[in-house]
PDB file of C-alpha atoms in Angstrom:
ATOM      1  CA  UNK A   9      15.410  -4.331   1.751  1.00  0.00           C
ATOM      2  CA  UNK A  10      11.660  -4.033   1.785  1.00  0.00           C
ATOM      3  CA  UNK A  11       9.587  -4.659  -1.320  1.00  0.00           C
ATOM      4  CA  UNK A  12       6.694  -2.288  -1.406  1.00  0.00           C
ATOM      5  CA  UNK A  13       3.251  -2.686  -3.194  1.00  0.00           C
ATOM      6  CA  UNK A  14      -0.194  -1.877  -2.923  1.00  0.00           C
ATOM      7  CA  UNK A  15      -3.276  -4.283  -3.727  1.00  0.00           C
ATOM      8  CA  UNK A  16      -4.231  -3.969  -7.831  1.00  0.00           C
ATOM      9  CA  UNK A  17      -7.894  -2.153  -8.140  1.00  0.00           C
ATOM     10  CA  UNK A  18     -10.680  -2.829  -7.113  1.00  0.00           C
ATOM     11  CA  UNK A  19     -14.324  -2.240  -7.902  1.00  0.00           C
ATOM     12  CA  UNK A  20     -14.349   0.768  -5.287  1.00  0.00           C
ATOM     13  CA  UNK A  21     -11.875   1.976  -6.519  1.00  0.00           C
ATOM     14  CA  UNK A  22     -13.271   2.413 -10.282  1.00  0.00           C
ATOM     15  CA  UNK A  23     -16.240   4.088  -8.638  1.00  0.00           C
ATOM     16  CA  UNK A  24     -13.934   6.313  -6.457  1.00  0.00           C
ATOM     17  CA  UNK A  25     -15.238   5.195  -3.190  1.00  0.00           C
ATOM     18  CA  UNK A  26     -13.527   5.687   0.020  1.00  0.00           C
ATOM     19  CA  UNK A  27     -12.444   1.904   0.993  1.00  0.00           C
ATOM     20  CA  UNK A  28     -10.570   2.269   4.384  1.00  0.00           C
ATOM     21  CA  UNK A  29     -11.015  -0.822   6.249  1.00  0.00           C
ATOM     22  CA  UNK A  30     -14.173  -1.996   4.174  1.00  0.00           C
ATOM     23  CA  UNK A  31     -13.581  -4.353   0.980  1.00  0.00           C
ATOM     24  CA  UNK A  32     -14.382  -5.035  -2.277  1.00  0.00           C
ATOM     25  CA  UNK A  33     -12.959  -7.071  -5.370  1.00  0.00           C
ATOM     26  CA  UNK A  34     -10.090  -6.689  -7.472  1.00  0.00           C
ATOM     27  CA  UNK A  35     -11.682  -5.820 -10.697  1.00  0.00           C
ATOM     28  CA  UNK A  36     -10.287  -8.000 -13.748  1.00  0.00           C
ATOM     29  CA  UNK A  37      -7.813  -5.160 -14.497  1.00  0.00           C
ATOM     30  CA  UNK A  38      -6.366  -5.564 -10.592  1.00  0.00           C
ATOM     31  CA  UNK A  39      -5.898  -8.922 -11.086  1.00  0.00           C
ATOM     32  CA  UNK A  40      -4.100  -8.209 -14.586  1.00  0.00           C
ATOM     33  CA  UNK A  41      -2.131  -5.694 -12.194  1.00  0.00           C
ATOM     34  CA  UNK A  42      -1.643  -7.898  -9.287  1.00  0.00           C
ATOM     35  CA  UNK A  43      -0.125 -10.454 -11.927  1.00  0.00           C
ATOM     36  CA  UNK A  44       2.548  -8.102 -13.612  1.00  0.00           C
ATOM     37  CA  UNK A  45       3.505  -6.712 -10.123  1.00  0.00           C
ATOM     38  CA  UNK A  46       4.093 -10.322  -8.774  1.00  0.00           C
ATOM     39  CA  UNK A  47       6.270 -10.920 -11.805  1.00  0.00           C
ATOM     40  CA  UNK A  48       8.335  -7.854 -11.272  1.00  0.00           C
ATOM     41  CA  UNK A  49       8.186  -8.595  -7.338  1.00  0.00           C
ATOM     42  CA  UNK A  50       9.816 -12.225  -8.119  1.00  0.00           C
ATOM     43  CA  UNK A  51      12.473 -10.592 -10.554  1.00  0.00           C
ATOM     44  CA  UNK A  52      13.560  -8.197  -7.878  1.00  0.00           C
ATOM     45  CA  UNK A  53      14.024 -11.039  -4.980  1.00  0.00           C
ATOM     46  CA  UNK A  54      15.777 -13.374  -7.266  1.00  0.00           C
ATOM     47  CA  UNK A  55      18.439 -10.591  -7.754  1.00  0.00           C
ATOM     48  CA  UNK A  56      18.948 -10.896  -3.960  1.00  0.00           C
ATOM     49  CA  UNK A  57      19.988 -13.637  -1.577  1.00  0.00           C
ATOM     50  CA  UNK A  58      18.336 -14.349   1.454  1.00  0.00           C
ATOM     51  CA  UNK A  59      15.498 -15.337   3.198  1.00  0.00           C
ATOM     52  CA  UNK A  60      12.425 -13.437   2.175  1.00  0.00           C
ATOM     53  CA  UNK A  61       8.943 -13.028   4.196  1.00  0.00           C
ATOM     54  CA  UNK A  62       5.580 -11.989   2.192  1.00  0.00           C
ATOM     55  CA  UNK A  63       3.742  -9.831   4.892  1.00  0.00           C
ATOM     56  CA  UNK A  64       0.408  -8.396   3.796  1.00  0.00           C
ATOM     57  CA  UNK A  65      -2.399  -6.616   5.198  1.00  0.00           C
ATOM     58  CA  UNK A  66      -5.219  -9.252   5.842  1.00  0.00           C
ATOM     59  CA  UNK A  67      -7.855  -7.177   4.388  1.00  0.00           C
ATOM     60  CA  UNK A  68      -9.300  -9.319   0.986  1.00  0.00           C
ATOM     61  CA  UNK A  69      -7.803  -6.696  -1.604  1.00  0.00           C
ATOM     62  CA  UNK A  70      -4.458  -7.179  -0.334  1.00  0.00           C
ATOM     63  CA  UNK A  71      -4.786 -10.920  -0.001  1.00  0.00           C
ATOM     64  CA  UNK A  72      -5.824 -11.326  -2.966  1.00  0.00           C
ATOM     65  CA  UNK A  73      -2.959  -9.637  -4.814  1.00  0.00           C
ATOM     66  CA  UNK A  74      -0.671 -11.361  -2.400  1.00  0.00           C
ATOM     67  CA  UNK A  75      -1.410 -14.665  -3.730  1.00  0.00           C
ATOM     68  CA  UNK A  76      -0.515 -13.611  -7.176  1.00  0.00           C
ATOM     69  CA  UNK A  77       3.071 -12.734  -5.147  1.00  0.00           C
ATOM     70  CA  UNK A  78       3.272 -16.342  -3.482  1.00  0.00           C
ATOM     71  CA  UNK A  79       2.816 -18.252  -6.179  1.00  0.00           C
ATOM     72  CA  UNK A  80       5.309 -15.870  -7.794  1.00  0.00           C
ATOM     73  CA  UNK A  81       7.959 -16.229  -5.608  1.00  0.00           C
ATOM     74  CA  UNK A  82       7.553 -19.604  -3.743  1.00  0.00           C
ATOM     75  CA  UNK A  83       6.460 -17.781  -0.677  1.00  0.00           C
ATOM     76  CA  UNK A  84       4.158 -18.007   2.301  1.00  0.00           C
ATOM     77  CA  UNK A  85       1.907 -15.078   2.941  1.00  0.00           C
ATOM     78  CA  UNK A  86       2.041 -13.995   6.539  1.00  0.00           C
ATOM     79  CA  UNK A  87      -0.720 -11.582   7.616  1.00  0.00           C
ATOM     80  CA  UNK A  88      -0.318  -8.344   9.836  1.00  0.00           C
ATOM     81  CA  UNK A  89      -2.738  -6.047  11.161  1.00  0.00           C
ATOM     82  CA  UNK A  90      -0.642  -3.186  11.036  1.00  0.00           C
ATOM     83  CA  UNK A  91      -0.761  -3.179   7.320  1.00  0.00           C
ATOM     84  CA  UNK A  92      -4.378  -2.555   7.017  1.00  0.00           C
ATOM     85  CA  UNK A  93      -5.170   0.415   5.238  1.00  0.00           C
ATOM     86  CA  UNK A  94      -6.634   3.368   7.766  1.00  0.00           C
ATOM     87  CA  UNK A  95     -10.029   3.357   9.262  1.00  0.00           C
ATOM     88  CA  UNK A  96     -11.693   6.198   7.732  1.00  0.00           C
ATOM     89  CA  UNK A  97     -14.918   5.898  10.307  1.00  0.00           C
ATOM     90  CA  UNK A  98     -18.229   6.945   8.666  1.00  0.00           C
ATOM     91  CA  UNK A  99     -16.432   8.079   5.733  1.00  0.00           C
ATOM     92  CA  UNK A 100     -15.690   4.396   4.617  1.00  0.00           C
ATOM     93  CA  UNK A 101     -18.181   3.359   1.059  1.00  0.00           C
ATOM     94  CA  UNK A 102     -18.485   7.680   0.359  1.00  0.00           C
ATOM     95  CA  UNK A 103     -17.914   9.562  -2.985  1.00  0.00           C
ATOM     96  CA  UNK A 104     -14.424  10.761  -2.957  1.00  0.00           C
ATOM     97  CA  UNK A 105     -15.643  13.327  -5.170  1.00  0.00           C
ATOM     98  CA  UNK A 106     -18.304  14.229  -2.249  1.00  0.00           C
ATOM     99  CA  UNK A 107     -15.112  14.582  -0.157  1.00  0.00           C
ATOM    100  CA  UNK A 108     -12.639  16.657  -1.573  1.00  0.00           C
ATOM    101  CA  UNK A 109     -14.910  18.187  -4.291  1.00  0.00           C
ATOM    102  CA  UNK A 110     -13.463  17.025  -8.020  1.00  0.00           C
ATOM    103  CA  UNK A 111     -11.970  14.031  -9.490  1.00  0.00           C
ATOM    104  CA  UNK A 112      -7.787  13.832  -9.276  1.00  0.00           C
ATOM    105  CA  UNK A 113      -7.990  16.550  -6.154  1.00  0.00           C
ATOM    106  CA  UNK A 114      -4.956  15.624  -3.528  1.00  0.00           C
ATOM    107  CA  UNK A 115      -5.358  13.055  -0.833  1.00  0.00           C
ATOM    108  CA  UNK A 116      -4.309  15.952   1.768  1.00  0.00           C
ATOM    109  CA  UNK A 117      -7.424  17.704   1.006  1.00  0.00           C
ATOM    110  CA  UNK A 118     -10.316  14.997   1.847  1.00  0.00           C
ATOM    111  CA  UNK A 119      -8.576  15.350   5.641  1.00  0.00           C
ATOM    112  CA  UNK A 120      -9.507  11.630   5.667  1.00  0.00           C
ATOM    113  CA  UNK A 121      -7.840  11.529   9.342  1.00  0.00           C
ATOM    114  CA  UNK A 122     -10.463  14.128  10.605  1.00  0.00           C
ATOM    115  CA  UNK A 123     -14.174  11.813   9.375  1.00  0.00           C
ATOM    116  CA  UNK A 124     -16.227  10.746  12.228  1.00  0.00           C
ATOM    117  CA  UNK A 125     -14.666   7.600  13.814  1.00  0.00           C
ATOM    118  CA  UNK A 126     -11.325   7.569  12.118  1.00  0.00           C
ATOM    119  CA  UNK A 127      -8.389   6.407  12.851  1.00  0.00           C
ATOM    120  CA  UNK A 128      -5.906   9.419  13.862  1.00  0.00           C
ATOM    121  CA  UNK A 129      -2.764  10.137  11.689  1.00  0.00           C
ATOM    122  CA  UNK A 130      -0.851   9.317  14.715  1.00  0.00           C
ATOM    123  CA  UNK A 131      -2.213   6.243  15.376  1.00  0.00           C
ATOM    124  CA  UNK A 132      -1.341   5.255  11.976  1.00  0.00           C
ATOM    125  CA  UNK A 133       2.044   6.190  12.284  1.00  0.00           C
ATOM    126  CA  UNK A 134       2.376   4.033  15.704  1.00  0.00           C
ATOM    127  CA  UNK A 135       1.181   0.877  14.509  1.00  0.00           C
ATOM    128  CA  UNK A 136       3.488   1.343  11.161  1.00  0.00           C
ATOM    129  CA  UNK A 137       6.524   2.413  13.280  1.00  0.00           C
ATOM    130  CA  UNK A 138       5.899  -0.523  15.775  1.00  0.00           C
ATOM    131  CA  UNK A 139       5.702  -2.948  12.216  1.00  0.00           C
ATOM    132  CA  UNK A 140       9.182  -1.497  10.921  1.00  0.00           C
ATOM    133  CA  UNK A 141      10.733  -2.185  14.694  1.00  0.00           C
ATOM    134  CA  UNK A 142       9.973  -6.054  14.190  1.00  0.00           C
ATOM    135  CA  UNK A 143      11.520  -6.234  10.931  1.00  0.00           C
ATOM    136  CA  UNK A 144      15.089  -7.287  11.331  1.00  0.00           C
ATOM    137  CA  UNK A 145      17.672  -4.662  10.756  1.00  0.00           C
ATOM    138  CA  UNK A 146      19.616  -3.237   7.574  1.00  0.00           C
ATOM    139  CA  UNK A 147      21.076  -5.217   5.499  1.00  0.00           C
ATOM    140  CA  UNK A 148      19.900  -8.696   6.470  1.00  0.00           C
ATOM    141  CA  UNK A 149      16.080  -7.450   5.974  1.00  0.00           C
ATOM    142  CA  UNK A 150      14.190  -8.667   3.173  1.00  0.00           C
ATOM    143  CA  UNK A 151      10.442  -8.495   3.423  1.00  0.00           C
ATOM    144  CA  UNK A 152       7.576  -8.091   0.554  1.00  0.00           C
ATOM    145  CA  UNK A 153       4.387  -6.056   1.993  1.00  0.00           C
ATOM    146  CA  UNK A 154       1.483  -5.883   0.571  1.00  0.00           C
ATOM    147  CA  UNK A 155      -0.543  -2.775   1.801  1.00  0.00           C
ATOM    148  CA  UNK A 156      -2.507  -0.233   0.544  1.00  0.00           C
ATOM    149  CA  UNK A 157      -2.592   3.358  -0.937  1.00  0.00           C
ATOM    150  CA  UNK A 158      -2.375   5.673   2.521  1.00  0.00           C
ATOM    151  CA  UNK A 159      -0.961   3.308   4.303  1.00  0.00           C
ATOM    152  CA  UNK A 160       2.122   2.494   2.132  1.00  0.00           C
ATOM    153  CA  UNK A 161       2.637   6.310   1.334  1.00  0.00           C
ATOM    154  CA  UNK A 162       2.848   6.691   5.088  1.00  0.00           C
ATOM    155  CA  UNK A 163       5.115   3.627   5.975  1.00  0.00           C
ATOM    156  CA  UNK A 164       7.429   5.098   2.773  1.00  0.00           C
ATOM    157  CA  UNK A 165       7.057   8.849   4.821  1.00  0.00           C
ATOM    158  CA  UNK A 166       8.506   6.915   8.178  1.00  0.00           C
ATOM    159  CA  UNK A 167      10.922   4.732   6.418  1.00  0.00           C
ATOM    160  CA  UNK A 168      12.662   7.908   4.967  1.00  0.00           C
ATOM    161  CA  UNK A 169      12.372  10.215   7.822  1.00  0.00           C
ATOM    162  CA  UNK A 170      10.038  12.472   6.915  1.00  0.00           C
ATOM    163  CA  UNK A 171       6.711  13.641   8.509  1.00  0.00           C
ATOM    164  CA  UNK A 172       3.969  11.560   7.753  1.00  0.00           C
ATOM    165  CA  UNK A 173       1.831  13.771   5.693  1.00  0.00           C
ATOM    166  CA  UNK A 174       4.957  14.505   3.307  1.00  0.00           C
ATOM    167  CA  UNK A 175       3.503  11.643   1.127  1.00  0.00           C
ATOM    168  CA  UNK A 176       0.086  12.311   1.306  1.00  0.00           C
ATOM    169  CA  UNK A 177       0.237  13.671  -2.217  1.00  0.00           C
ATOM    170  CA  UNK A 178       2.501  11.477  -3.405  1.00  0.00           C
ATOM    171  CA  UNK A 179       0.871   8.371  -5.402  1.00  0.00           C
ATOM    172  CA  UNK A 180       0.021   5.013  -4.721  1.00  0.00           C
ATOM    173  CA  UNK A 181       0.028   3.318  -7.787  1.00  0.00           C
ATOM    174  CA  UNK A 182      -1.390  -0.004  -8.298  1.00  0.00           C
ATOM    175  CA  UNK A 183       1.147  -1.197 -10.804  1.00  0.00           C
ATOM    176  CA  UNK A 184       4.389  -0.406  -8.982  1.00  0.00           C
ATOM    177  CA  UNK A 185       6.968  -1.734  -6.383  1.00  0.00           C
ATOM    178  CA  UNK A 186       8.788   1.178  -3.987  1.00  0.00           C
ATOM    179  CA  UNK A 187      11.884  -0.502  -3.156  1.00  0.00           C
ATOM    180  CA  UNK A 188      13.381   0.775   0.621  1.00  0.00           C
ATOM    181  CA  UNK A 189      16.433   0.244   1.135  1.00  0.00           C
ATOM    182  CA  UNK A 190      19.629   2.093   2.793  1.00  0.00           C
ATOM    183  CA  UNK A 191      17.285   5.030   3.664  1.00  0.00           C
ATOM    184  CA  UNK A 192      16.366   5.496   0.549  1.00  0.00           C
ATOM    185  CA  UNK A 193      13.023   4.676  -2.169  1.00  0.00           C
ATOM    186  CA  UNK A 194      12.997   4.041  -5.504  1.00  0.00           C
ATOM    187  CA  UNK A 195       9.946   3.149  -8.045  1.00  0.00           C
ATOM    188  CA  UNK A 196       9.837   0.397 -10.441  1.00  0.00           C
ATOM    189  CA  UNK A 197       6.999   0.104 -12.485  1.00  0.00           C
ATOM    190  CA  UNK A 198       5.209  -2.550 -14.730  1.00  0.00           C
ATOM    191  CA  UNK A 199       4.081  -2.293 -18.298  1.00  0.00           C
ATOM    192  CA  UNK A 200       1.079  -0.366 -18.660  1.00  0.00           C
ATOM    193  CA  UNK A 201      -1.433  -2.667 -17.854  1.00  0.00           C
ATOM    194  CA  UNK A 202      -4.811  -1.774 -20.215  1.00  0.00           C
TER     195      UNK A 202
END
């Protein structure tokens, strides 16, 4: 089984800035976040026995909400590279409105693969595919990663067989845990968080 979640907002996120590899601070509200998915996070493993890893991305947004999972759960956070959110080149601190034209439009269209710089789509895929292959195998896996919004809808996309892009439109909610497990995903989410 492998606990999903991506890092609660941040500050570039409330201005809808491209992030990519670049940082900025979880806002008050993805801390609030961060705290109600760490609860649900340590409800979930203490349904299952075993021997659980926290893996996050080391970029601070991730870290940060990661924390809020360790002292959750009991855990150690372990960081990975591979979980780092793409490089979006020179796109990285832009509008996403200047990108893909209006508020709410789908992550498909800002072609976020194609900006000056970027990392490819298929390199994403590698590094994510070569991050499942240390994991161990079904059933005795049981891992917590903390990642981020196109990285996490792509590592659900290889996790279920599908083509990358299939979850490019698909959301990436802050305040929600995408269980994977026996092929298969399934959302749990908090209480609205205001």
């Amino acid at each position: 089984m492998i606990l999903l979640l991506r890092h609660g907002e941040t500050e570039w996120n409330v201005a809808r800035r491209l992030q990519g590899r670049s940082d900025s601070p979880l806002t008050e509200r993805g801390r609030r976040q961060a705290r109600a998915v760490a609860s649900l996070v340590a409800d979930l493993v203490a349904r299952e026995a075993g021997a659980w890893r926290l893996v996050s991305s080391p970029l601070g947004r991730a870290r940060a909400t990661a924390a809020f999972v360790a002292a959750a759960t009991g855990l150690t956070i372990e960081t990975d590279d591979r979980l780092m959110e793409v490089d979006c080149g020179a796109w990285e601190g832009r509008d996403w409105t200047e990108l893909v034209g209006r508020p709410g439009e789908p992550l498909r269209r800002a072609r976020i693969f194609d900006a000056p710089g970027a990392e490819s789509h298929a390199q994403v895929r590698a590094r994510l595919e070569d991050f499942l292959a240390t994991l161990p195998p079904e059933p005795d896996r049981r891992a917590i990663l903390i990642s981020h919004g196109v990285t996490g809808r792509v590592l659900r996309a290889i996790y279920m067989g599908l083509p990358s892009d299939a979850m490019l439109d698909h959301d990436a909610a802050h305040e929600a845990v995408h269980r994977l497990q026996n092929g298969q995903v399934v959302r749990f989410d908090c209480e609205p968080i205001d």
